[in-house]
Amino acid sequence: MTEFLQLLIYGVVFGGIVSLGAIGVSLVFSILRFAHFAHGDLMTVGAYLALALVVGFGVPVWFAFPFAVAGGVLVAVGIDATLYRRLRRTAPVILLISSIGVALVLRSLVHLIWGPATAVYQTGITLPIRFADLRIRPDHLYIIAGTVLLVVLLHLFLQRTRTGKSMRAMADDPDLAQITGINTDRVILWTWVIAATLAVAAGIFLGMDTRLQPTMGWHLLLAIFAAAIVGGIGRPYGAIAGGMLVGITSELSTAVLSPSYKPAVAFAIMVLALVIRPTGLAGGNLLVGRR
Amino acid sequence: MDPLLVYAVFFLTLVGIYALMVLGLNVQWGFAGLFNIGIAAFFSVGAYTSAILTRPESHEHLGGFALPLAVAWTSAMVTAGILALLVGLITLRLREDYLAIASIGIAEIVRLVLKNEEWLTNGVRGIGGIVHPFADFSRGTRELAFLVLVLGLVAIAYLALERARQSPWGRALRAVRESEVSAMAAGKSAMLFRLQAFTVGSMIMGLSGAVYAHFIGFISPEAFDPMYATFLIWVMLIVGGSGNNRGAILGALAIWVVWSGTEYLTNLLPADMVTRASALRMLLVGLLLQVVLLTRPQGLLPEERFVNRRLARRETPKTKTGNG
């Protein structure tokens, strides 16, 4: 029982990180109509921007957080303005190819600047908090709290603000949204701001949970896409549910499966979702039309 | 033999192996518009199949079949084809993005299996001593004979695919790619045609993996970096010209020249930077792809347009400037 609860805590932490990435992928997928393959590497960039501040100025990670977010947003908006915007006239799949290239460029840049070695924000050992036989790392509590806070803020943004409402409208039906006079450029800009903010947060949380390395985000991409598909494309709340499902199942699977097959669990969940219910838990948009 | 000649033979053999893979990808993406970024999966399944089937008895991995090369290479194509069939059945009904995502999943799982199932593959230590088809020949002629074999395979694949492209089958694939609805209205099963194209392309990738295994003589899960190599093959096809078989071969040659050229350049870097050289090379290729996508998305040799002869004759006098 203790082992189960312990794995459940790891699952919630991992699921939260995956959810933050999946919300962004899901939003970009529904508004710009392409699978953004550079999302994992955007997380990596965010994590390393925070590392630069932590190492360079000796500030704690939570202090570096807003600056890393700002940097990540600039990177995402910059990539959209220089590449994706020009390619939007062509087929969405060209954007997909371009984003794979962007993923490799971002990862190569991180590799070039910070080198291939792993890094951590904080050296030394922090003692876990004990509840009976359960041990909880303080970092994990911060990650869970941060994830909850970001999700609540996102919820308020999507439900209460005008931009948030236009965004949901565009995700539901882009043509209808456009004829009702929604400013698409503005919605796209906000999509990148939100997606990049959540991606940087996920990257930093991942760095706190494990360690930083140039391929950290890329390796999470499969889990993120699985979560977005399981939750339903264009459904931010579905993405959270999908992320939690993928995260918790992956961690619990280590009780019976060899941990080296953990990434395969996310894939298995995604294949099941595609076979049984391709629209996802929350009944998202099924992207069937091929051009 | 002249060291320059030795290098040229080695270089061209690799270009040939890459050209096979790009031709395979061209069937999937160029002909049918199927987005496969799990090339590494089909490549390594082919490589391992052929290696295991030809190796003598070994306590390190499954083996002891010592089958002839032709049987092993055919089996490599068959296993890669079966894998493609399974992936295709699940994802080809849906939009290309799903296949793209599923294909990286397959590549990752194949890599995990090759790494962890030691009884089958000897894990991370890999399989060595894979037989060379011309092992009895003297040094130099051996490599030359292998090059001729590879170029022969490329020529056969090219001629067959060129034939397929002009056949009713190739036309149906393009119809499905351009408009699924009108192809289905004409009585073509889009799913069936996609499945065929995906399987045929993956079989060629499997063959290319088998050829690679016998060329290098050693194969391990890390021998073929899944994302870098897959990406390189994509850049080859897009730069060469998707949908054009000659473009696919030209792209393989052009990008391999660029890739090897950047290796020469990064060797000039100071020693402490050399560990980061692969990242710099990838950065350059990634930027090259963006430039090509923005400025010449059709590639060096664009896809040939097929217009019905009667339609073309009727159109030419009226619409001289129109592009159809």
XYZ file of C-alpha atoms in Angstrom:
615
model
C 0.000 0.000 0.000
C 2.791 2.380 0.916
C 4.580 1.545 -2.297
C 1.386 2.209 -4.230
C 0.889 5.618 -2.577
C 4.541 6.462 -3.126
C 4.262 5.661 -6.827
C 0.981 7.584 -6.955
C 2.760 10.710 -5.698
C 5.466 10.330 -8.357
C 2.661 9.800 -10.874
C 0.865 13.007 -9.884
C 4.110 15.000 -10.121
C 4.987 13.526 -13.525
C 1.360 13.808 -14.650
C 1.317 17.505 -13.740
C 4.438 18.146 -15.819
C 2.991 16.206 -18.762
C -0.334 18.054 -18.419
C 1.318 21.467 -18.663
C 2.991 20.412 -21.909
C -0.146 18.733 -23.224
C -2.326 21.813 -22.704
C 0.026 23.811 -24.939
C 0.222 21.123 -27.625
C -3.544 20.742 -27.549
C -4.153 24.500 -27.916
C -1.652 24.852 -30.759
C -3.087 21.763 -32.443
C -6.633 23.099 -32.318
C -5.900 26.707 -33.264
C -3.008 26.381 -35.725
C -3.967 22.878 -36.895
C -0.601 21.168 -36.633
C 1.197 18.927 -34.175
C 3.909 21.124 -32.694
C 6.937 18.861 -32.482
C 9.179 21.581 -31.037
C 7.143 21.745 -27.830
C 9.391 19.411 -25.858
C 12.464 21.364 -26.864
C 10.740 24.614 -25.927
C 10.507 23.100 -22.436
C 14.226 22.363 -22.539
C 15.007 25.951 -23.546
C 12.903 27.241 -20.635
C 14.595 24.951 -18.155
C 18.058 26.047 -19.315
C 17.136 29.758 -19.302
C 16.251 29.332 -15.631
C 19.519 27.451 -15.095
C 21.459 30.351 -16.618
C 19.928 32.735 -14.069
C 20.370 30.325 -11.163
C 24.020 29.742 -11.995
C 24.797 33.239 -13.270
C 23.246 35.304 -10.472
C 22.922 32.715 -7.727
C 19.196 33.340 -7.383
C 16.780 30.603 -6.319
C 14.785 28.832 -8.987
C 11.418 30.401 -8.104
C 12.975 33.837 -8.615
C 14.322 32.857 -12.040
C 10.941 31.433 -13.024
C 9.215 34.599 -14.396
C 12.317 35.630 -16.344
C 12.654 32.183 -17.907
C 8.957 32.305 -18.813
C 9.432 35.694 -20.478
C 12.423 34.325 -22.394
C 10.523 31.219 -23.489
C 7.573 33.311 -24.675
C 9.926 35.515 -26.708
C 11.493 32.439 -28.317
C 8.093 30.945 -29.215
C 6.649 34.197 -30.544
C 9.879 34.844 -32.454
C 9.805 31.413 -34.117
C 6.167 31.919 -35.050
C 6.881 35.330 -36.584
C 9.918 34.201 -38.600
C 8.848 30.704 -39.695
C 5.395 29.400 -38.886
C 3.575 32.591 -39.936
C 5.097 32.462 -43.408
C 4.321 28.768 -43.767
C 0.686 29.050 -42.664
C -0.446 29.625 -46.255
C 0.780 26.132 -47.212
C -0.504 22.764 -45.977
C -0.423 22.299 -42.172
C 1.906 19.335 -42.606
C 4.640 21.683 -43.855
C 4.367 23.429 -40.482
C 4.803 20.033 -38.853
C 8.021 19.407 -40.809
C 9.255 22.881 -39.981
C 8.549 22.323 -36.282
C 10.642 19.140 -36.294
C 13.477 21.213 -37.739
C 12.897 23.861 -35.068
C 13.005 21.142 -32.402
C 16.450 20.054 -33.577
C 17.690 23.630 -33.899
C 16.589 24.462 -30.332
C 18.117 21.288 -28.954
C 21.364 21.858 -30.861
C 21.526 25.416 -29.502
C 21.087 24.215 -25.913
C 23.703 21.529 -26.561
C 26.083 24.110 -28.047
C 25.680 26.696 -25.287
C 25.446 24.511 -22.185
C 27.105 21.301 -23.397
C 25.865 17.713 -23.276
C 26.439 17.116 -19.553
C 23.538 16.942 -17.108
C 22.976 19.814 -14.678
C 20.879 20.502 -11.571
C 19.434 23.700 -10.105
C 20.451 22.869 -6.600
C 23.218 20.624 -5.393
C 23.124 18.882 -2.053
C 20.455 16.729 -0.504
C 17.137 18.029 0.773
C 15.580 15.784 3.368
C 12.216 14.341 2.418
C 9.204 15.021 4.602
C 7.936 11.848 6.251
C 4.296 10.868 6.677
C 4.253 7.493 8.366
C 6.147 5.371 5.798
C 5.617 7.820 2.934
C 8.431 10.088 1.927
C 7.708 13.278 0.029
C 10.367 15.547 -1.434
C 9.701 19.265 -0.818
C 10.416 19.818 -4.532
C 7.483 17.596 -5.384
C 5.164 19.697 -3.208
C 6.343 22.869 -4.981
C 5.791 21.245 -8.385
C 2.253 20.125 -7.490
C 1.412 23.549 -6.022
C 2.849 25.343 -9.059
C 0.926 23.116 -11.467
C -2.358 23.685 -9.622
C -1.782 27.449 -9.557
C -1.047 27.587 -13.301
C -4.088 25.476 -14.133
C -6.347 27.728 -12.034
C -4.935 30.831 -13.759
C -5.473 29.198 -17.158
C -9.028 28.316 -16.196
C -9.772 31.934 -15.198
C -8.181 33.198 -18.416
C -10.181 30.851 -20.649
C -13.500 31.416 -18.843
C -13.406 35.080 -17.840
C -11.416 37.070 -20.388
C -12.528 38.020 -23.864
C -9.340 36.651 -25.443
C -9.803 33.369 -23.606
C -13.326 33.058 -24.910
C -12.256 33.828 -28.489
C -9.604 31.177 -28.112
C -12.096 28.531 -27.111
C -14.381 29.617 -29.931
C -11.562 29.308 -32.453
C -10.605 25.888 -31.145
C -14.206 24.739 -31.524
C -14.843 26.073 -34.996
C -12.263 28.276 -36.705
C -14.513 29.267 -39.632
C -17.401 30.267 -37.425
C -15.017 32.169 -35.149
C -13.577 34.091 -38.066
C -16.903 35.240 -39.485
C -17.971 36.479 -36.064
C -15.064 38.917 -36.250
C -12.503 37.331 -33.933
C -9.038 38.736 -34.451
C -7.167 35.570 -35.446
C -3.672 37.072 -35.230
C -4.332 38.152 -31.681
C -5.650 34.731 -30.718
C -2.614 33.054 -32.305
C -0.269 35.362 -30.393
C -1.994 34.527 -27.114
C -1.916 30.835 -27.965
C 1.866 30.984 -28.181
C 2.123 33.071 -25.001
C 0.112 30.503 -23.036
C 1.667 27.443 -24.643
C 5.204 28.773 -24.074
C 4.475 29.836 -20.479
C 3.189 26.386 -19.599
C 6.036 24.716 -21.512
C 8.708 26.700 -19.646
C 7.000 25.912 -16.341
C 6.908 22.215 -17.261
C 10.588 22.346 -18.240
C 11.618 23.946 -14.955
C 9.486 21.480 -12.958
C 11.049 18.606 -14.877
C 14.482 20.015 -14.108
C 13.574 20.209 -10.404
C 12.150 16.690 -10.432
C 15.079 15.050 -12.232
C 18.013 16.740 -13.955
C 18.563 19.024 -16.922
C 19.966 17.694 -20.172
C 19.559 18.778 -23.800
C 17.220 15.890 -24.701
C 15.010 16.174 -21.587
C 12.087 17.785 -23.421
C 12.341 15.674 -26.545
C 12.016 12.492 -24.504
C 8.824 13.822 -22.904
C 7.217 14.610 -26.256
C 5.631 11.195 -26.714
C 3.962 11.359 -23.294
C 2.758 14.903 -24.038
C 1.194 13.972 -27.369
C -0.346 10.866 -25.804
C -1.910 13.032 -23.088
C -3.221 15.567 -25.618
C -4.772 12.841 -27.784
C -6.230 10.917 -24.844
C -7.727 14.143 -23.509
C -9.090 15.207 -26.867
C -7.420 17.692 -29.198
C -8.424 21.276 -28.393
C -9.672 20.416 -24.909
C -7.383 21.985 -22.268
C -9.255 20.280 -19.435
C -9.092 16.989 -21.282
C -5.320 17.484 -21.638
C -5.023 17.729 -17.848
C -6.995 14.521 -17.413
C -4.920 12.873 -20.147
C -1.677 14.075 -18.560
C -2.658 12.704 -15.169
C -3.720 9.389 -16.702
C -0.444 9.053 -18.625
C 1.675 10.214 -15.676
C 0.080 8.014 -13.033
C -0.129 4.924 -15.276
C 3.525 5.311 -16.296
C 4.695 5.452 -12.679
C 2.397 2.667 -11.448
C 3.550 0.456 -14.320
C 7.049 0.355 -12.799
C 5.610 -1.896 -10.063
C 5.060 -4.667 -12.619
C 7.088 -3.713 -15.710
C 10.782 -2.993 -16.109
C 11.182 0.795 -15.601
C 13.092 0.989 -18.886
C 9.797 0.430 -20.687
C 8.142 3.457 -19.028
C 7.981 5.507 -22.264
C 6.207 2.602 -23.954
C 3.323 2.871 -21.480
C 2.409 6.354 -22.711
C 2.466 5.027 -26.242
C 0.264 2.063 -25.375
C -2.303 4.408 -23.812
C -2.246 6.556 -26.942
C -2.732 3.566 -29.267
C -5.661 2.378 -27.147
C -7.187 5.858 -27.306
C -6.748 6.012 -31.082
C -8.394 2.627 -31.530
C -11.239 2.941 -29.030
C -12.038 6.638 -28.852
C -9.999 8.832 -31.234
C -11.879 11.959 -30.147
C -10.434 11.640 -26.656
C -11.962 11.670 -23.183
C -13.417 15.161 -23.524
C -14.728 14.649 -27.045
C -12.264 16.909 -28.809
C -11.891 17.604 -32.497
C -11.033 14.551 -34.493
C -8.682 15.735 -37.176
C -9.731 13.385 -39.946
C -9.910 15.623 -42.999
C -6.692 15.130 -44.937
C -6.063 18.433 -46.668
C 44.497 1.305 -53.299
C 44.661 5.083 -53.271
C 43.270 6.315 -49.896
C 41.163 8.887 -51.741
C 39.592 6.117 -53.811
C 38.948 4.060 -50.669
C 37.178 7.047 -49.150
C 35.180 7.648 -52.337
C 33.978 4.022 -52.339
C 33.009 4.233 -48.657
C 31.286 7.573 -49.218
C 29.293 6.411 -52.229
C 28.213 3.193 -50.512
C 26.738 5.256 -47.667
C 25.057 7.568 -50.187
C 23.548 4.468 -51.811
C 22.224 3.175 -48.462
C 20.730 6.598 -47.716
C 19.315 6.829 -51.244
C 17.438 3.563 -50.632
C 15.911 5.001 -47.475
C 14.989 8.271 -49.187
C 13.380 6.317 -52.033
C 11.376 4.381 -49.442
C 10.297 7.616 -47.782
C 9.387 9.017 -51.185
C 6.820 6.251 -51.679
C 5.267 7.173 -48.341
C 5.514 10.947 -48.310
C 6.149 11.856 -51.933
C 3.574 9.555 -53.528
C 0.973 9.106 -50.807
C 1.511 12.030 -48.391
C 2.125 9.769 -45.370
C 4.154 11.335 -42.622
C 6.596 8.798 -41.189
C 9.248 10.025 -38.785
C 9.932 6.591 -37.378
C 12.309 5.643 -40.198
C 14.819 4.454 -37.585
C 12.371 1.756 -36.444
C 12.071 0.124 -39.881
C 15.774 0.576 -40.559
C 16.886 -1.100 -37.343
C 14.296 -3.884 -37.541
C 15.681 -4.697 -40.989
C 19.275 -4.472 -39.799
C 18.740 -6.717 -36.768
C 16.645 -9.256 -38.686
C 19.352 -9.738 -41.279
C 22.160 -9.758 -38.718
C 20.484 -12.386 -36.513
C 19.523 -14.618 -39.439
C 23.018 -14.731 -40.930
C 25.087 -15.025 -37.735
C 26.394 -18.394 -36.579
C 25.422 -19.820 -33.188
C 26.216 -17.376 -30.390
C 25.626 -17.345 -26.641
C 25.251 -13.558 -26.720
C 22.083 -13.304 -28.768
C 19.542 -15.308 -30.705
C 21.311 -16.917 -33.646
C 22.613 -20.023 -35.269
C 20.505 -19.800 -38.397
C 23.416 -18.896 -40.714
C 21.026 -18.338 -43.591
C 22.207 -17.130 -47.004
C 22.231 -13.379 -47.586
C 19.392 -13.261 -50.106
C 17.041 -15.008 -47.658
C 18.120 -12.711 -44.797
C 17.610 -9.522 -46.813
C 14.192 -10.666 -47.996
C 13.260 -11.516 -44.397
C 14.440 -8.050 -43.324
C 12.016 -6.532 -45.814
C 9.208 -8.801 -44.626
C 9.641 -7.997 -40.913
C 9.812 -4.263 -41.626
C 6.694 -4.659 -43.763
C 4.775 -6.474 -41.010
C 5.679 -3.734 -38.530
C 4.471 -1.115 -41.026
C 1.215 -2.987 -41.557
C 0.483 -2.982 -37.812
C 1.244 0.745 -37.410
C -0.662 1.586 -40.572
C -3.816 -0.255 -39.591
C -4.117 1.881 -36.458
C -3.150 5.316 -37.751
C -3.793 5.584 -41.486
C -7.511 6.275 -41.055
C -6.661 9.495 -39.254
C -4.895 12.683 -40.289
C -1.150 12.671 -40.998
C -0.322 14.149 -37.584
C -1.429 10.952 -35.855
C 0.836 8.810 -38.003
C 3.692 11.221 -37.292
C 3.161 10.920 -33.541
C 2.621 7.157 -33.653
C 5.737 6.660 -35.761
C 8.027 8.317 -33.198
C 6.377 6.055 -30.630
C 7.182 2.974 -32.690
C 10.761 4.142 -33.191
C 11.136 4.639 -29.449
C 9.662 1.246 -28.593
C 11.827 -0.573 -31.146
C 14.867 1.155 -29.639
C 13.812 0.133 -26.101
C 13.274 -3.484 -27.154
C 16.641 -3.666 -28.931
C 18.309 -2.179 -25.871
C 16.619 -4.275 -23.184
C 15.928 -7.705 -24.702
C 19.459 -9.031 -24.388
C 18.565 -12.651 -25.249
C 17.524 -11.416 -28.691
C 19.927 -8.593 -29.505
C 22.754 -8.644 -26.940
C 21.415 -5.287 -25.638
C 23.560 -2.160 -25.771
C 26.692 -4.167 -26.609
C 25.204 -4.833 -30.034
C 25.917 -7.565 -32.548
C 29.332 -7.714 -34.186
C 30.961 -9.897 -36.804
C 28.066 -9.637 -39.247
C 29.144 -11.451 -42.404
C 30.333 -9.417 -45.357
C 28.862 -10.749 -48.607
C 32.249 -10.545 -50.349
C 34.410 -11.627 -47.442
C 36.503 -13.934 -49.697
C 37.605 -11.090 -51.986
C 40.850 -9.208 -51.436
C 40.837 -5.847 -49.635
C 39.708 -3.085 -51.924
C 37.826 -5.288 -54.380
C 35.633 -6.374 -51.477
C 34.486 -2.789 -50.839
C 34.195 -2.088 -54.551
C 32.014 -5.167 -55.085
C 29.780 -4.063 -52.200
C 29.417 -0.613 -53.760
C 28.363 -2.194 -57.062
C 25.815 -4.322 -55.184
C 24.387 -1.265 -53.373
C 24.218 0.808 -56.537
C 22.510 -2.144 -58.229
C 19.880 -2.211 -55.497
C 19.367 1.550 -55.797
C 18.969 1.159 -59.582
C 16.438 -1.676 -59.183
C 14.483 0.290 -56.555
C 14.570 3.405 -58.744
C 13.358 1.609 -61.884
C 10.631 -0.245 -60.004
C 9.406 2.889 -58.232
C 9.564 4.939 -61.415
C 7.399 2.285 -63.053
C 5.043 2.299 -60.052
C 4.788 6.084 -60.126
C 3.592 6.077 -63.744
C 1.280 3.120 -63.256
C -2.415 3.334 -62.348
C -1.318 2.463 -58.808
C 0.885 5.564 -58.623
C -1.902 7.725 -60.028
C -4.332 6.368 -57.440
C -1.852 7.167 -54.654
C -1.527 10.765 -55.842
C -5.295 11.029 -56.118
C -5.669 9.826 -52.521
C -2.971 12.291 -51.439
C -4.515 15.277 -53.207
C -8.140 14.589 -52.360
C -9.285 11.612 -50.406
C -12.948 12.369 -51.111
C -12.675 12.464 -54.902
C -10.458 9.368 -54.946
C -13.061 7.511 -52.940
C -15.802 8.829 -55.204
C -13.873 7.232 -58.073
C -14.074 3.923 -56.229
C -10.565 3.807 -54.721
C -10.192 2.698 -51.117
C -7.996 5.420 -49.623
C -7.105 3.275 -46.621
C -5.992 0.324 -48.769
C -3.782 2.456 -51.012
C -2.204 4.236 -48.051
C -1.536 0.939 -46.336
C 0.161 -0.404 -49.474
C 2.331 2.684 -49.907
C 3.297 2.719 -46.229
C 4.225 -0.964 -46.266
C 6.208 -0.810 -49.512
C 8.153 2.251 -48.301
C 8.933 0.634 -44.961
C 10.109 -2.572 -46.664
C 12.651 -0.565 -48.669
C 13.799 1.068 -45.409
C 14.153 -2.398 -43.879
C 16.274 -3.530 -46.819
C 18.455 -0.470 -46.445
C 18.976 -1.335 -42.764
C 20.001 -4.866 -43.688
C 22.476 -3.554 -46.267
C 23.914 -1.162 -43.667
C 24.378 -3.957 -41.114
C 26.412 -6.063 -43.565
C 28.361 -3.030 -44.771
C 29.528 -1.920 -41.309
C 29.602 -5.442 -39.828
C 28.377 -4.225 -36.441
C 25.008 -2.995 -35.225
C 23.860 -1.613 -31.878
C 20.783 0.291 -30.668
C 22.820 3.510 -30.767
C 24.367 2.862 -34.189
C 21.594 4.753 -35.863
C 20.685 7.805 -33.787
C 16.921 7.744 -34.248
C 16.126 11.422 -34.524
C 19.254 12.739 -36.218
C 19.287 10.135 -38.975
C 15.532 10.240 -39.528
C 15.690 14.001 -39.781
C 18.605 13.835 -42.206
C 16.598 11.534 -44.493
C 13.659 13.913 -44.394
C 15.895 16.840 -45.300
C 17.338 14.752 -48.165
C 13.873 14.133 -49.607
C 12.613 17.690 -49.185
C 15.759 19.264 -50.601
C 15.874 16.749 -53.473
C 12.176 17.105 -54.270
C 9.362 15.069 -52.736
C 7.450 12.978 -55.245
C 10.409 12.774 -57.614
C 12.504 9.583 -57.510
C 15.508 11.208 -59.171
C 15.139 14.064 -56.680
C 15.254 11.548 -53.836
C 18.597 10.161 -55.046
C 19.984 13.626 -55.772
C 18.897 14.796 -52.313
C 20.669 11.849 -50.658
C 23.892 12.732 -52.493
C 23.642 16.508 -51.955
C 22.841 16.356 -48.238
C 25.447 13.658 -47.574
C 28.040 15.911 -49.225
C 26.911 18.827 -47.022
C 26.833 16.615 -43.920
C 30.334 15.215 -44.543
C 31.552 18.680 -45.479
C 30.405 20.113 -42.159
C 32.253 17.290 -40.415
C 35.406 18.499 -42.137
C 34.650 22.047 -40.967
C 33.912 21.120 -37.357
C 37.186 19.192 -37.195
C 38.904 22.560 -37.591
C 37.288 23.804 -34.368
C 39.326 24.061 -31.161
C 39.516 20.790 -29.260
C 37.181 21.787 -26.430
C 34.438 22.560 -28.948
C 34.679 19.252 -30.831
C 32.356 17.457 -28.393
C 29.675 19.945 -29.371
C 30.374 19.669 -33.093
C 27.492 17.280 -33.816
C 25.107 19.848 -32.346
C 26.548 22.553 -34.573
C 26.182 20.345 -37.658
C 22.580 19.548 -36.786
C 21.898 23.237 -36.215
C 23.156 24.011 -39.727
C 21.056 21.256 -41.327
C 18.005 22.392 -39.337
C 18.457 25.948 -40.613
C 19.019 24.681 -44.173
C 15.650 22.893 -43.994
C 13.893 26.100 -42.893
C 15.467 28.048 -45.763
C 14.414 25.390 -48.295
C 10.857 25.259 -46.905
C 10.558 29.034 -47.125
C 12.225 29.605 -50.491
C 11.962 26.400 -52.537
C 9.445 24.039 -50.956
C 9.233 21.898 -54.116
C 12.922 20.947 -53.832
C 15.744 20.818 -56.403
C 13.830 18.519 -58.790
C 10.108 19.227 -58.382
C 7.498 16.527 -58.784
C 6.491 15.959 -62.397
C 2.957 17.050 -63.073
C 0.753 14.559 -64.804
C -1.988 15.942 -66.980
C -4.165 13.812 -69.161
C -2.888 14.130 -72.752
C -6.248 15.132 -74.181
C -6.869 17.630 -71.414
C -3.418 19.126 -71.887
C -3.986 19.559 -75.622
C -7.314 21.187 -75.056
C -5.966 23.536 -72.417
C -2.770 24.782 -74.028
C -4.215 27.187 -76.600
C -6.511 28.897 -74.120
C -4.548 29.101 -70.916
C -0.926 29.750 -71.708
C -0.026 31.388 -68.429
C -2.223 29.298 -66.155
C -0.486 26.518 -64.313
C -3.479 24.218 -64.589
